[in-house]
Amino acid sequence: MSQLSEEKTKLVLEKLTKYIGANVKILIDRPDGIYCFRERKNWVYYVSEKVLPLANTVGPDHLLCIGTCFGKFTKSGKFKLGITALHHLAPYAQHKIWVKPSAEQQFLYGHHIMKSGLARITEGTSQYQGIVVFSMNDLPLGFGIAAKSTTDCKHADPTAIICFHQADIGEYIRSEDIIS
């Protein structure tokens, strides 16, 4: 486990800010201690600083992962947020979309959200804003990017895409290679 470089830390924090805004500070400085991001083979992990000394007792060849996997760096150097971060992002999300029960399954199959499947959207959501997708029972389903702003959604036709799919909890079933 190595500490992220300044450049990589900036990329991770920018991506998180897109979804939870200034609440990134809450992720790092929590009531139960300070948390940080560590990297191993281009995978980024969110881990408590209390656990880090314990990880140092394990050899690098024997340590598979530590903490929660938040995503990975692609070969082109971009940071891709993983669905495993959803549990930490959902409580702090600034922009949310709730989907109708009829559209939940389509989203969980990896499809974009259309206006016909939209139940509610957070007021003031701008276009290309990171959003967390919820069911009508407030169960976090995944996250995406707003294809239209809140005001544009009101006037869009039912087949218009409202949210571009990024990740969903159905990935566990569709993809066998989540952590390699």
PDB file of C-alpha atoms in Angstrom:
ATOM      1  CA  MET A   1       0.000   0.000   0.000  1.00  0.00           C
ATOM      2  CA  SER A   2       1.446   3.296  -1.053  1.00  0.00           C
ATOM      3  CA  GLN A   3       0.348   6.835  -0.497  1.00  0.00           C
ATOM      4  CA  LEU A   4      -1.206   8.554  -3.504  1.00  0.00           C
ATOM      5  CA  SER A   5       0.844  11.198  -5.277  1.00  0.00           C
ATOM      6  CA  GLU A   6      -0.455  14.774  -5.215  1.00  0.00           C
ATOM      7  CA  GLU A   7      -1.646  14.453  -8.801  1.00  0.00           C
ATOM      8  CA  LYS A   8      -3.553  11.227  -8.118  1.00  0.00           C
ATOM      9  CA  THR A   9      -4.988  12.575  -4.859  1.00  0.00           C
ATOM     10  CA  LYS A  10      -6.276  15.586  -6.788  1.00  0.00           C
ATOM     11  CA  LEU A  11      -7.960  13.307  -9.349  1.00  0.00           C
ATOM     12  CA  VAL A  12      -9.645  11.227  -6.633  1.00  0.00           C
ATOM     13  CA  LEU A  13     -10.861  14.263  -4.690  1.00  0.00           C
ATOM     14  CA  GLU A  14     -12.158  15.959  -7.859  1.00  0.00           C
ATOM     15  CA  LYS A  15     -14.184  12.858  -8.720  1.00  0.00           C
ATOM     16  CA  LEU A  16     -15.584  12.619  -5.192  1.00  0.00           C
ATOM     17  CA  THR A  17     -16.388  16.337  -5.176  1.00  0.00           C
ATOM     18  CA  LYS A  18     -18.431  15.824  -8.335  1.00  0.00           C
ATOM     19  CA  TYR A  19     -20.765  13.548  -6.361  1.00  0.00           C
ATOM     20  CA  ILE A  20     -20.687  14.775  -2.747  1.00  0.00           C
ATOM     21  CA  GLY A  21     -19.312  18.321  -2.992  1.00  0.00           C
ATOM     22  CA  ALA A  22     -17.765  19.790   0.148  1.00  0.00           C
ATOM     23  CA  ASN A  23     -18.788  16.680   2.100  1.00  0.00           C
ATOM     24  CA  VAL A  24     -15.455  15.141   1.052  1.00  0.00           C
ATOM     25  CA  LYS A  25     -14.070  16.661   4.254  1.00  0.00           C
ATOM     26  CA  ILE A  26     -16.536  14.557   6.256  1.00  0.00           C
ATOM     27  CA  LEU A  27     -15.249  11.399   4.543  1.00  0.00           C
ATOM     28  CA  ILE A  28     -11.680  12.111   5.588  1.00  0.00           C
ATOM     29  CA  ASP A  29     -12.159  13.564   9.072  1.00  0.00           C
ATOM     30  CA  ARG A  30     -14.812  11.304  10.601  1.00  0.00           C
ATOM     31  CA  PRO A  31     -15.939  11.066  14.244  1.00  0.00           C
ATOM     32  CA  ASP A  32     -14.412   7.562  14.480  1.00  0.00           C
ATOM     33  CA  GLY A  33     -11.008   8.742  13.280  1.00  0.00           C
ATOM     34  CA  ILE A  34      -9.131  10.070  10.282  1.00  0.00           C
ATOM     35  CA  TYR A  35      -9.386   8.197   7.004  1.00  0.00           C
ATOM     36  CA  CYS A  36      -7.113   8.357   3.991  1.00  0.00           C
ATOM     37  CA  PHE A  37      -6.686   6.953   0.509  1.00  0.00           C
ATOM     38  CA  ARG A  38      -4.028   4.405  -0.386  1.00  0.00           C
ATOM     39  CA  GLU A  39      -3.085   2.824  -3.694  1.00  0.00           C
ATOM     40  CA  ARG A  40      -2.091  -0.686  -4.665  1.00  0.00           C
ATOM     41  CA  LYS A  41      -1.685  -1.724  -8.298  1.00  0.00           C
ATOM     42  CA  ASN A  42      -3.752   1.275  -9.531  1.00  0.00           C
ATOM     43  CA  TRP A  43      -6.628   0.429  -7.155  1.00  0.00           C
ATOM     44  CA  VAL A  44      -7.536   3.127  -4.606  1.00  0.00           C
ATOM     45  CA  TYR A  45      -8.610   2.120  -1.097  1.00  0.00           C
ATOM     46  CA  TYR A  46     -10.322   4.159   1.622  1.00  0.00           C
ATOM     47  CA  VAL A  47      -8.852   3.134   4.972  1.00  0.00           C
ATOM     48  CA  SER A  48      -8.688   4.291   8.569  1.00  0.00           C
ATOM     49  CA  GLU A  49      -5.320   5.585   9.728  1.00  0.00           C
ATOM     50  CA  LYS A  50      -5.717   3.338  12.783  1.00  0.00           C
ATOM     51  CA  VAL A  51      -5.551   0.262  10.535  1.00  0.00           C
ATOM     52  CA  LEU A  52      -2.567   1.381   8.440  1.00  0.00           C
ATOM     53  CA  PRO A  53       0.119   0.326  10.958  1.00  0.00           C
ATOM     54  CA  LEU A  54      -1.419  -3.154  11.034  1.00  0.00           C
ATOM     55  CA  ALA A  55      -1.167  -3.385   7.247  1.00  0.00           C
ATOM     56  CA  ASN A  56       2.547  -2.657   7.450  1.00  0.00           C
ATOM     57  CA  THR A  57       3.046  -5.890   9.378  1.00  0.00           C
ATOM     58  CA  VAL A  58       1.899  -7.883   6.348  1.00  0.00           C
ATOM     59  CA  GLY A  59       4.275  -8.281   3.424  1.00  0.00           C
ATOM     60  CA  PRO A  60       3.283  -6.488   0.202  1.00  0.00           C
ATOM     61  CA  ASP A  61       3.041  -9.793  -1.673  1.00  0.00           C
ATOM     62  CA  HIS A  62       0.595 -11.198   0.894  1.00  0.00           C
ATOM     63  CA  LEU A  63      -1.663  -8.140   1.271  1.00  0.00           C
ATOM     64  CA  LEU A  64      -4.566  -8.286  -1.168  1.00  0.00           C
ATOM     65  CA  CYS A  65      -6.459  -5.169  -0.068  1.00  0.00           C
ATOM     66  CA  ILE A  66      -7.227  -3.048   2.950  1.00  0.00           C
ATOM     67  CA  GLY A  67     -10.251  -0.894   3.659  1.00  0.00           C
ATOM     68  CA  THR A  68     -12.879  -0.174   1.031  1.00  0.00           C
ATOM     69  CA  CYS A  69     -12.026  -0.123  -2.652  1.00  0.00           C
ATOM     70  CA  PHE A  70     -13.120   3.278  -4.018  1.00  0.00           C
ATOM     71  CA  GLY A  71     -12.054   2.809  -7.613  1.00  0.00           C
ATOM     72  CA  LYS A  72      -9.095   2.508  -9.901  1.00  0.00           C
ATOM     73  CA  PHE A  73      -6.864   4.489 -12.186  1.00  0.00           C
ATOM     74  CA  THR A  74      -7.263   3.605 -15.838  1.00  0.00           C
ATOM     75  CA  LYS A  75      -4.351   3.119 -18.205  1.00  0.00           C
ATOM     76  CA  SER A  76      -4.920   6.656 -19.489  1.00  0.00           C
ATOM     77  CA  GLY A  77      -4.495   8.015 -15.944  1.00  0.00           C
ATOM     78  CA  LYS A  78      -8.129   8.860 -15.191  1.00  0.00           C
ATOM     79  CA  PHE A  79      -9.823   7.811 -11.955  1.00  0.00           C
ATOM     80  CA  LYS A  80     -12.870   5.576 -12.311  1.00  0.00           C
ATOM     81  CA  LEU A  81     -15.090   5.423  -9.245  1.00  0.00           C
ATOM     82  CA  GLY A  82     -16.187   1.911  -8.305  1.00  0.00           C
ATOM     83  CA  ILE A  83     -19.567   0.758  -7.072  1.00  0.00           C
ATOM     84  CA  THR A  84     -17.939  -0.299  -3.802  1.00  0.00           C
ATOM     85  CA  ALA A  85     -17.771   3.409  -2.888  1.00  0.00           C
ATOM     86  CA  LEU A  86     -21.569   3.785  -3.073  1.00  0.00           C
ATOM     87  CA  HIS A  87     -22.077   2.970   0.608  1.00  0.00           C
ATOM     88  CA  HIS A  88     -19.851   5.925   1.544  1.00  0.00           C
ATOM     89  CA  LEU A  89     -21.145   8.358  -1.111  1.00  0.00           C
ATOM     90  CA  ALA A  90     -24.907   7.880  -0.723  1.00  0.00           C
ATOM     91  CA  PRO A  91     -25.352   9.552   2.703  1.00  0.00           C
ATOM     92  CA  TYR A  92     -23.481  12.670   1.561  1.00  0.00           C
ATOM     93  CA  ALA A  93     -24.821  12.996  -1.992  1.00  0.00           C
ATOM     94  CA  GLN A  94     -25.867  16.517  -2.893  1.00  0.00           C
ATOM     95  CA  HIS A  95     -27.761  15.589  -6.038  1.00  0.00           C
ATOM     96  CA  LYS A  96     -30.042  12.577  -6.138  1.00  0.00           C
ATOM     97  CA  ILE A  97     -32.436  10.851  -8.500  1.00  0.00           C
ATOM     98  CA  TRP A  98     -35.185   8.487  -7.416  1.00  0.00           C
ATOM     99  CA  VAL A  99     -36.358   6.008 -10.034  1.00  0.00           C
ATOM    100  CA  LYS A 100     -39.730   4.346 -10.386  1.00  0.00           C
ATOM    101  CA  PRO A 101     -39.923   0.636  -9.557  1.00  0.00           C
ATOM    102  CA  SER A 102     -40.433  -0.121 -13.258  1.00  0.00           C
ATOM    103  CA  ALA A 103     -37.100   1.567 -14.109  1.00  0.00           C
ATOM    104  CA  GLU A 104     -35.030   0.077 -11.277  1.00  0.00           C
ATOM    105  CA  GLN A 105     -34.368  -3.185 -13.080  1.00  0.00           C
ATOM    106  CA  GLN A 106     -33.320  -1.424 -16.277  1.00  0.00           C
ATOM    107  CA  PHE A 107     -30.843   0.721 -14.354  1.00  0.00           C
ATOM    108  CA  LEU A 108     -29.485  -2.357 -12.564  1.00  0.00           C
ATOM    109  CA  TYR A 109     -28.920  -3.971 -15.968  1.00  0.00           C
ATOM    110  CA  GLY A 110     -26.632  -1.064 -16.876  1.00  0.00           C
ATOM    111  CA  HIS A 111     -29.037   1.112 -18.893  1.00  0.00           C
ATOM    112  CA  HIS A 112     -29.406   4.878 -18.681  1.00  0.00           C
ATOM    113  CA  ILE A 113     -32.403   6.400 -16.887  1.00  0.00           C
ATOM    114  CA  MET A 114     -35.096   7.845 -19.123  1.00  0.00           C
ATOM    115  CA  LYS A 115     -37.637  10.499 -18.228  1.00  0.00           C
ATOM    116  CA  SER A 116     -40.379   7.850 -18.087  1.00  0.00           C
ATOM    117  CA  GLY A 117     -38.508   6.105 -15.234  1.00  0.00           C
ATOM    118  CA  LEU A 118     -37.797   9.260 -13.254  1.00  0.00           C
ATOM    119  CA  ALA A 119     -39.784   9.635 -10.033  1.00  0.00           C
ATOM    120  CA  ARG A 120     -37.971  12.592  -8.434  1.00  0.00           C
ATOM    121  CA  ILE A 121     -34.810  14.619  -8.887  1.00  0.00           C
ATOM    122  CA  THR A 122     -33.038  16.982  -6.507  1.00  0.00           C
ATOM    123  CA  GLU A 123     -33.886  20.602  -7.220  1.00  0.00           C
ATOM    124  CA  GLY A 124     -31.011  22.612  -8.692  1.00  0.00           C
ATOM    125  CA  THR A 125     -29.217  19.710 -10.340  1.00  0.00           C
ATOM    126  CA  SER A 126     -27.176  20.990 -13.266  1.00  0.00           C
ATOM    127  CA  GLN A 127     -26.335  19.163 -16.472  1.00  0.00           C
ATOM    128  CA  TYR A 128     -23.331  16.773 -16.225  1.00  0.00           C
ATOM    129  CA  GLN A 129     -23.495  16.843 -12.427  1.00  0.00           C
ATOM    130  CA  GLY A 130     -22.639  13.628 -10.567  1.00  0.00           C
ATOM    131  CA  ILE A 131     -25.745  12.113  -9.002  1.00  0.00           C
ATOM    132  CA  VAL A 132     -26.569   9.147  -6.810  1.00  0.00           C
ATOM    133  CA  VAL A 133     -29.503   7.006  -7.937  1.00  0.00           C
ATOM    134  CA  PHE A 134     -31.997   5.754  -5.355  1.00  0.00           C
ATOM    135  CA  SER A 135     -35.048   3.506  -5.441  1.00  0.00           C
ATOM    136  CA  MET A 136     -38.350   4.884  -4.152  1.00  0.00           C
ATOM    137  CA  ASN A 137     -37.526   3.125  -0.846  1.00  0.00           C
ATOM    138  CA  ASP A 138     -34.326   5.234  -0.520  1.00  0.00           C
ATOM    139  CA  LEU A 139     -32.085   2.277  -1.306  1.00  0.00           C
ATOM    140  CA  PRO A 140     -28.945   3.482  -3.131  1.00  0.00           C
ATOM    141  CA  LEU A 141     -28.765   1.701  -6.494  1.00  0.00           C
ATOM    142  CA  GLY A 142     -25.746   3.353  -8.084  1.00  0.00           C
ATOM    143  CA  PHE A 143     -24.527   6.594  -9.513  1.00  0.00           C
ATOM    144  CA  GLY A 144     -24.419   8.417 -12.787  1.00  0.00           C
ATOM    145  CA  ILE A 145     -24.107  11.751 -14.553  1.00  0.00           C
ATOM    146  CA  ALA A 146     -27.090  14.040 -15.110  1.00  0.00           C
ATOM    147  CA  ALA A 147     -27.830  14.260 -18.829  1.00  0.00           C
ATOM    148  CA  LYS A 148     -30.243  17.133 -18.267  1.00  0.00           C
ATOM    149  CA  SER A 149     -30.674  19.766 -15.588  1.00  0.00           C
ATOM    150  CA  THR A 150     -33.692  19.760 -13.278  1.00  0.00           C
ATOM    151  CA  THR A 151     -35.456  22.420 -15.347  1.00  0.00           C
ATOM    152  CA  ASP A 152     -34.761  20.560 -18.611  1.00  0.00           C
ATOM    153  CA  CYS A 153     -36.190  17.359 -17.117  1.00  0.00           C
ATOM    154  CA  LYS A 154     -39.566  19.009 -16.625  1.00  0.00           C
ATOM    155  CA  HIS A 155     -39.923  19.711 -20.346  1.00  0.00           C
ATOM    156  CA  ALA A 156     -38.237  16.584 -21.747  1.00  0.00           C
ATOM    157  CA  ASP A 157     -40.187  13.917 -23.609  1.00  0.00           C
ATOM    158  CA  PRO A 158     -40.604  10.477 -21.952  1.00  0.00           C
ATOM    159  CA  THR A 159     -37.895   8.794 -24.058  1.00  0.00           C
ATOM    160  CA  ALA A 160     -35.210  11.396 -23.295  1.00  0.00           C
ATOM    161  CA  ILE A 161     -32.225  10.222 -21.268  1.00  0.00           C
ATOM    162  CA  ILE A 162     -32.099  11.963 -17.896  1.00  0.00           C
ATOM    163  CA  CYS A 163     -29.120  10.177 -16.315  1.00  0.00           C
ATOM    164  CA  PHE A 164     -26.119   8.504 -17.906  1.00  0.00           C
ATOM    165  CA  HIS A 165     -25.304   5.230 -16.169  1.00  0.00           C
ATOM    166  CA  GLN A 166     -21.895   5.068 -14.446  1.00  0.00           C
ATOM    167  CA  ALA A 167     -22.134   2.193 -11.959  1.00  0.00           C
ATOM    168  CA  ASP A 168     -24.825   0.186 -10.187  1.00  0.00           C
ATOM    169  CA  ILE A 169     -25.151  -2.566  -7.603  1.00  0.00           C
ATOM    170  CA  GLY A 170     -25.940  -5.059 -10.367  1.00  0.00           C
ATOM    171  CA  GLU A 171     -22.265  -4.969 -11.373  1.00  0.00           C
ATOM    172  CA  TYR A 172     -21.488  -7.602  -8.760  1.00  0.00           C
ATOM    173  CA  ILE A 173     -23.500 -10.081 -10.808  1.00  0.00           C
ATOM    174  CA  ARG A 174     -22.529  -8.872 -14.303  1.00  0.00           C
ATOM    175  CA  SER A 175     -18.808  -8.544 -13.700  1.00  0.00           C
ATOM    176  CA  GLU A 176     -16.677 -11.247 -12.151  1.00  0.00           C
ATOM    177  CA  ASP A 177     -13.489  -9.167 -12.245  1.00  0.00           C
ATOM    178  CA  ILE A 178     -14.311  -6.387  -9.751  1.00  0.00           C
ATOM    179  CA  ILE A 179     -11.038  -6.618  -7.837  1.00  0.00           C
ATOM    180  CA  SER A 180      -8.053  -8.208  -9.453  1.00  0.00           C
TER     181      SER A 180
END
